[in-house]
């Protein structure tokens, strides 16, 4: 058995095995997780061995010897375990990967039932099971124990907790009276949860302390400004990791030429952390101080016409530099991207001759137009180019069609492919029609499944999913149910193995198949089914009815039942939602992860939590507000003033991620004024922290905002601004939005704008230098001549550019 190595993953002679040998085999099968593909077969084998390993013994006796196969235990088996058994086996259970959230909740409850008190020692033993500790239990821990958790190796598991759990820990760690020590001890990604309000109360930060912490943009904006005033070595701030997120355009403009050039590498080392607006500011600074030594990729951040400054002799450095960056994050406007790609094609002379050129092009390969993919890539370069194309996440339909035609020309129809060819072309199988894939589904079902398992679920077209579905159904055991349900005779119902293999392709099951699923199959696979994004409303309704059939009415469901449902919960009507036990904020937090609730459903969840927990709006803690998530948008606006300021101010950033109605956002904005003062006093960090709450500004308040603050709206806030309010922005404010926010402007908002405002919007999209408005014509100029938009608008544009009040007034009269 020990000599089998990875072959143990395919062991199938199970008839004569006893429990002891089955346990040894399960231990040997831990290594099977390293296999690419074949995981469905491995899971099936583990389930069979698990049944043998527990024969004639209780689970309480064998729990610690079942290796990672314990993840195959059902809820009822886990609930049958004694707290003592879980305690004895904790050193095994805490290392197993693959637990579902509901399994973790059950096991954590069993472990804590034995331990009675939640201490640092108990928490340190839980490992991956830490995610099952309730938010309320974290809040009941001693503060010193929690601080010790954050300082220890256990903190790696804190990052995987829900937002509500993290906020619960944070609220305990940063207790009134001792903010400093708590904040300093928070490391890594968890630090992003610290509110701007708490940061503003803490004077003891320095660049060394911040080096190992992950910062949100609002935190970085505040901290960089704060530390810049006190440090004698500003270069240390640029090398302090994520603090570079907080460098504003004004900071970049204020840098001396020598300082900027000497420390530009710090920006380049952290390029992925920079916003498109920051990149645009860096590009302008470099253009002004040393355009001859400017990294060529930065030209893409300037208005499109600046690409003309790249001579033929500099094409190779330009392509290499641009090919190493992400064009989608560098250029957000489609028209500008077309101009950049036109320059790329010009540099390439519309052809890629060899492998060397493919290497030069780099990531740009994903953006080449379909015609160039079809006719511009030579046979000599095609193999290397194909290898690069497989990593492209978002090819457009024309590009996909061009790649498909090239593959058909090279390999012929899929029905003639060998297994080796099919494996090599795995990432491109999604490009083919269902009819073309049908032969692959019959000949090489495992290869098709393996290819599907490596693809993002959101990128799988329906025809491809149907091919995957057919490949599994063709290979299914098709054994009839021992006791078929009424009306299910002859119906193809899914097995646990089918569901595990199909993943997103489970969306192809007929309603009859889902209805006729065996109860044990539903119990074992409910979380997999709840994760399927493609289920229709009728399919979700059928699965909800199956849940009621298996678990009885919703009033009897426990927390792990509700959490396991995932998207299936969306099928619960308002009456059924009111039946659920929603007394735990963790249960509500799991429901609020779904974003498709109707207003009525959201209101039922919110009211259900208040009724079942006994809390009033004025009693809600910060972690309650976070856990409510999108359901908080269902709050009655008359009740928002009742939320305690002390709780609201530490979760502003979380609430600012919600896409609530304008009435709700406007009321939250009024509450934000209590925390951060009048909108005229808001800084860039405040505006960034507020998120969508900033969309609650009135017309007057919006018009009064300084233009230099416009880039610090979050794009989600720009999208939320009502059309009639957005149009009240001045041309100067719109021109100062920055590329990212300009790209967030909706078609409906755009339709409300005047020609002058539209021109300003185009400047922002194009990356024109409008943060120094009066200098715009000298350094950049308009991307289109004003007269191409409106002759009457031309004097007004020039009046604004020149900063001449008289011309502005004259132009308004003309307008």
PDB file of C-alpha atoms in Angstrom, residues 109-217:
ATOM      1  CA  UNK A 109     -19.957  24.488  18.269  1.00  0.00           C
ATOM      2  CA  UNK A 110     -19.043  20.939  19.355  1.00  0.00           C
ATOM      3  CA  UNK A 111     -15.478  21.968  20.226  1.00  0.00           C
ATOM      4  CA  UNK A 112     -16.558  25.045  22.170  1.00  0.00           C
ATOM      5  CA  UNK A 113     -19.223  23.038  24.017  1.00  0.00           C
ATOM      6  CA  UNK A 114     -16.362  21.019  25.502  1.00  0.00           C
ATOM      7  CA  UNK A 115     -14.119  24.016  26.195  1.00  0.00           C
ATOM      8  CA  UNK A 116     -16.841  26.172  27.803  1.00  0.00           C
ATOM      9  CA  UNK A 117     -14.726  29.377  27.731  1.00  0.00           C
ATOM     10  CA  UNK A 118     -13.219  30.909  24.583  1.00  0.00           C
ATOM     11  CA  UNK A 119      -9.589  31.702  25.411  1.00  0.00           C
ATOM     12  CA  UNK A 120      -6.470  32.292  23.341  1.00  0.00           C
ATOM     13  CA  UNK A 121      -5.374  28.682  23.877  1.00  0.00           C
ATOM     14  CA  UNK A 122      -8.725  27.281  22.693  1.00  0.00           C
ATOM     15  CA  UNK A 123      -8.784  29.533  19.628  1.00  0.00           C
ATOM     16  CA  UNK A 124      -5.182  28.629  18.753  1.00  0.00           C
ATOM     17  CA  UNK A 125      -6.211  24.953  18.520  1.00  0.00           C
ATOM     18  CA  UNK A 126      -9.059  25.549  16.072  1.00  0.00           C
ATOM     19  CA  UNK A 127      -7.149  26.341  12.874  1.00  0.00           C
ATOM     20  CA  UNK A 128      -9.537  26.404   9.890  1.00  0.00           C
ATOM     21  CA  UNK A 129     -12.473  25.809  12.252  1.00  0.00           C
ATOM     22  CA  UNK A 130     -12.057  29.346  13.624  1.00  0.00           C
ATOM     23  CA  UNK A 131     -14.478  30.526  10.917  1.00  0.00           C
ATOM     24  CA  UNK A 132     -17.267  28.691  12.753  1.00  0.00           C
ATOM     25  CA  UNK A 133     -17.002  30.811  15.906  1.00  0.00           C
ATOM     26  CA  UNK A 134     -19.928  33.206  16.122  1.00  0.00           C
ATOM     27  CA  UNK A 135     -19.445  36.954  16.054  1.00  0.00           C
ATOM     28  CA  UNK A 136     -21.047  37.196  19.480  1.00  0.00           C
ATOM     29  CA  UNK A 137     -18.540  34.671  20.899  1.00  0.00           C
ATOM     30  CA  UNK A 138     -15.623  36.695  19.554  1.00  0.00           C
ATOM     31  CA  UNK A 139     -17.079  39.771  21.256  1.00  0.00           C
ATOM     32  CA  UNK A 140     -17.331  37.891  24.547  1.00  0.00           C
ATOM     33  CA  UNK A 141     -13.610  37.001  24.524  1.00  0.00           C
ATOM     34  CA  UNK A 142     -11.189  38.783  26.780  1.00  0.00           C
ATOM     35  CA  UNK A 143      -9.566  41.673  24.928  1.00  0.00           C
ATOM     36  CA  UNK A 144      -6.070  40.534  25.878  1.00  0.00           C
ATOM     37  CA  UNK A 145      -6.740  37.089  24.399  1.00  0.00           C
ATOM     38  CA  UNK A 146      -7.929  38.644  21.140  1.00  0.00           C
ATOM     39  CA  UNK A 147      -4.838  40.855  20.941  1.00  0.00           C
ATOM     40  CA  UNK A 148      -2.720  37.745  21.436  1.00  0.00           C
ATOM     41  CA  UNK A 149      -4.589  36.069  18.575  1.00  0.00           C
ATOM     42  CA  UNK A 150      -3.730  38.975  16.271  1.00  0.00           C
ATOM     43  CA  UNK A 151      -0.039  38.814  17.235  1.00  0.00           C
ATOM     44  CA  UNK A 152       0.241  35.043  16.793  1.00  0.00           C
ATOM     45  CA  UNK A 153       0.261  32.603  13.876  1.00  0.00           C
ATOM     46  CA  UNK A 154      -3.488  32.157  14.414  1.00  0.00           C
ATOM     47  CA  UNK A 155      -3.995  35.541  12.707  1.00  0.00           C
ATOM     48  CA  UNK A 156      -3.666  33.816   9.316  1.00  0.00           C
ATOM     49  CA  UNK A 157      -7.127  32.324   9.914  1.00  0.00           C
ATOM     50  CA  UNK A 158      -8.630  35.682  10.911  1.00  0.00           C
ATOM     51  CA  UNK A 159      -8.301  36.914   7.318  1.00  0.00           C
ATOM     52  CA  UNK A 160     -10.853  34.285   6.184  1.00  0.00           C
ATOM     53  CA  UNK A 161     -13.569  35.369   8.607  1.00  0.00           C
ATOM     54  CA  UNK A 162     -16.738  37.103   7.448  1.00  0.00           C
ATOM     55  CA  UNK A 163     -16.925  40.925   7.550  1.00  0.00           C
ATOM     56  CA  UNK A 164     -19.255  40.699  10.554  1.00  0.00           C
ATOM     57  CA  UNK A 165     -16.826  38.467  12.477  1.00  0.00           C
ATOM     58  CA  UNK A 166     -13.903  40.761  11.645  1.00  0.00           C
ATOM     59  CA  UNK A 167     -15.838  43.804  12.815  1.00  0.00           C
ATOM     60  CA  UNK A 168     -16.780  41.974  16.013  1.00  0.00           C
ATOM     61  CA  UNK A 169     -13.102  41.323  16.743  1.00  0.00           C
ATOM     62  CA  UNK A 170     -12.161  44.875  15.771  1.00  0.00           C
ATOM     63  CA  UNK A 171     -14.800  46.447  18.005  1.00  0.00           C
ATOM     64  CA  UNK A 172     -13.417  44.462  20.942  1.00  0.00           C
ATOM     65  CA  UNK A 173      -9.749  45.143  20.164  1.00  0.00           C
ATOM     66  CA  UNK A 174     -10.261  48.895  19.711  1.00  0.00           C
ATOM     67  CA  UNK A 175     -12.223  49.392  22.890  1.00  0.00           C
ATOM     68  CA  UNK A 176     -12.765  52.862  24.263  1.00  0.00           C
ATOM     69  CA  UNK A 177      -9.760  54.239  26.033  1.00  0.00           C
ATOM     70  CA  UNK A 178      -6.991  52.214  24.402  1.00  0.00           C
ATOM     71  CA  UNK A 179      -7.103  52.705  20.647  1.00  0.00           C
ATOM     72  CA  UNK A 180      -3.356  52.778  20.033  1.00  0.00           C
ATOM     73  CA  UNK A 181      -2.172  49.360  21.166  1.00  0.00           C
ATOM     74  CA  UNK A 182      -5.078  47.624  19.461  1.00  0.00           C
ATOM     75  CA  UNK A 183      -4.546  49.230  16.043  1.00  0.00           C
ATOM     76  CA  UNK A 184      -0.784  48.700  16.021  1.00  0.00           C
ATOM     77  CA  UNK A 185      -1.232  44.961  16.605  1.00  0.00           C
ATOM     78  CA  UNK A 186      -3.510  44.517  13.592  1.00  0.00           C
ATOM     79  CA  UNK A 187      -1.506  43.059  10.721  1.00  0.00           C
ATOM     80  CA  UNK A 188      -1.874  42.295   7.022  1.00  0.00           C
ATOM     81  CA  UNK A 189      -5.205  42.469   5.223  1.00  0.00           C
ATOM     82  CA  UNK A 190      -7.173  42.745   8.486  1.00  0.00           C
ATOM     83  CA  UNK A 191      -5.844  46.278   8.941  1.00  0.00           C
ATOM     84  CA  UNK A 192      -8.048  47.433   6.037  1.00  0.00           C
ATOM     85  CA  UNK A 193     -11.040  46.973   8.361  1.00  0.00           C
ATOM     86  CA  UNK A 194      -9.855  49.800  10.659  1.00  0.00           C
ATOM     87  CA  UNK A 195     -12.086  52.832  10.144  1.00  0.00           C
ATOM     88  CA  UNK A 196     -10.875  56.251   9.073  1.00  0.00           C
ATOM     89  CA  UNK A 197     -12.436  57.625  12.256  1.00  0.00           C
ATOM     90  CA  UNK A 198     -10.232  55.386  14.433  1.00  0.00           C
ATOM     91  CA  UNK A 199      -7.123  56.196  12.376  1.00  0.00           C
ATOM     92  CA  UNK A 200      -7.720  59.905  12.882  1.00  0.00           C
ATOM     93  CA  UNK A 201      -7.643  59.369  16.654  1.00  0.00           C
ATOM     94  CA  UNK A 202      -4.285  57.568  16.551  1.00  0.00           C
ATOM     95  CA  UNK A 203      -1.192  59.811  16.437  1.00  0.00           C
ATOM     96  CA  UNK A 204       1.491  57.137  16.766  1.00  0.00           C
ATOM     97  CA  UNK A 205       1.913  55.828  13.227  1.00  0.00           C
ATOM     98  CA  UNK A 206       5.156  55.792  11.272  1.00  0.00           C
ATOM     99  CA  UNK A 207       6.222  54.278   7.948  1.00  0.00           C
ATOM    100  CA  UNK A 208       7.951  51.333   9.666  1.00  0.00           C
ATOM    101  CA  UNK A 209       4.783  50.300  11.537  1.00  0.00           C
ATOM    102  CA  UNK A 210       2.734  50.481   8.341  1.00  0.00           C
ATOM    103  CA  UNK A 211       5.089  48.469   6.139  1.00  0.00           C
ATOM    104  CA  UNK A 212       3.488  45.096   6.899  1.00  0.00           C
ATOM    105  CA  UNK A 213      -0.109  46.304   6.791  1.00  0.00           C
ATOM    106  CA  UNK A 214      -2.518  46.270   3.864  1.00  0.00           C
ATOM    107  CA  UNK A 215      -4.184  49.659   3.457  1.00  0.00           C
ATOM    108  CA  UNK A 216      -7.461  50.746   1.952  1.00  0.00           C
ATOM    109  CA  UNK A 217      -7.228  53.802  -0.297  1.00  0.00           C
TER     110      UNK A 217
END
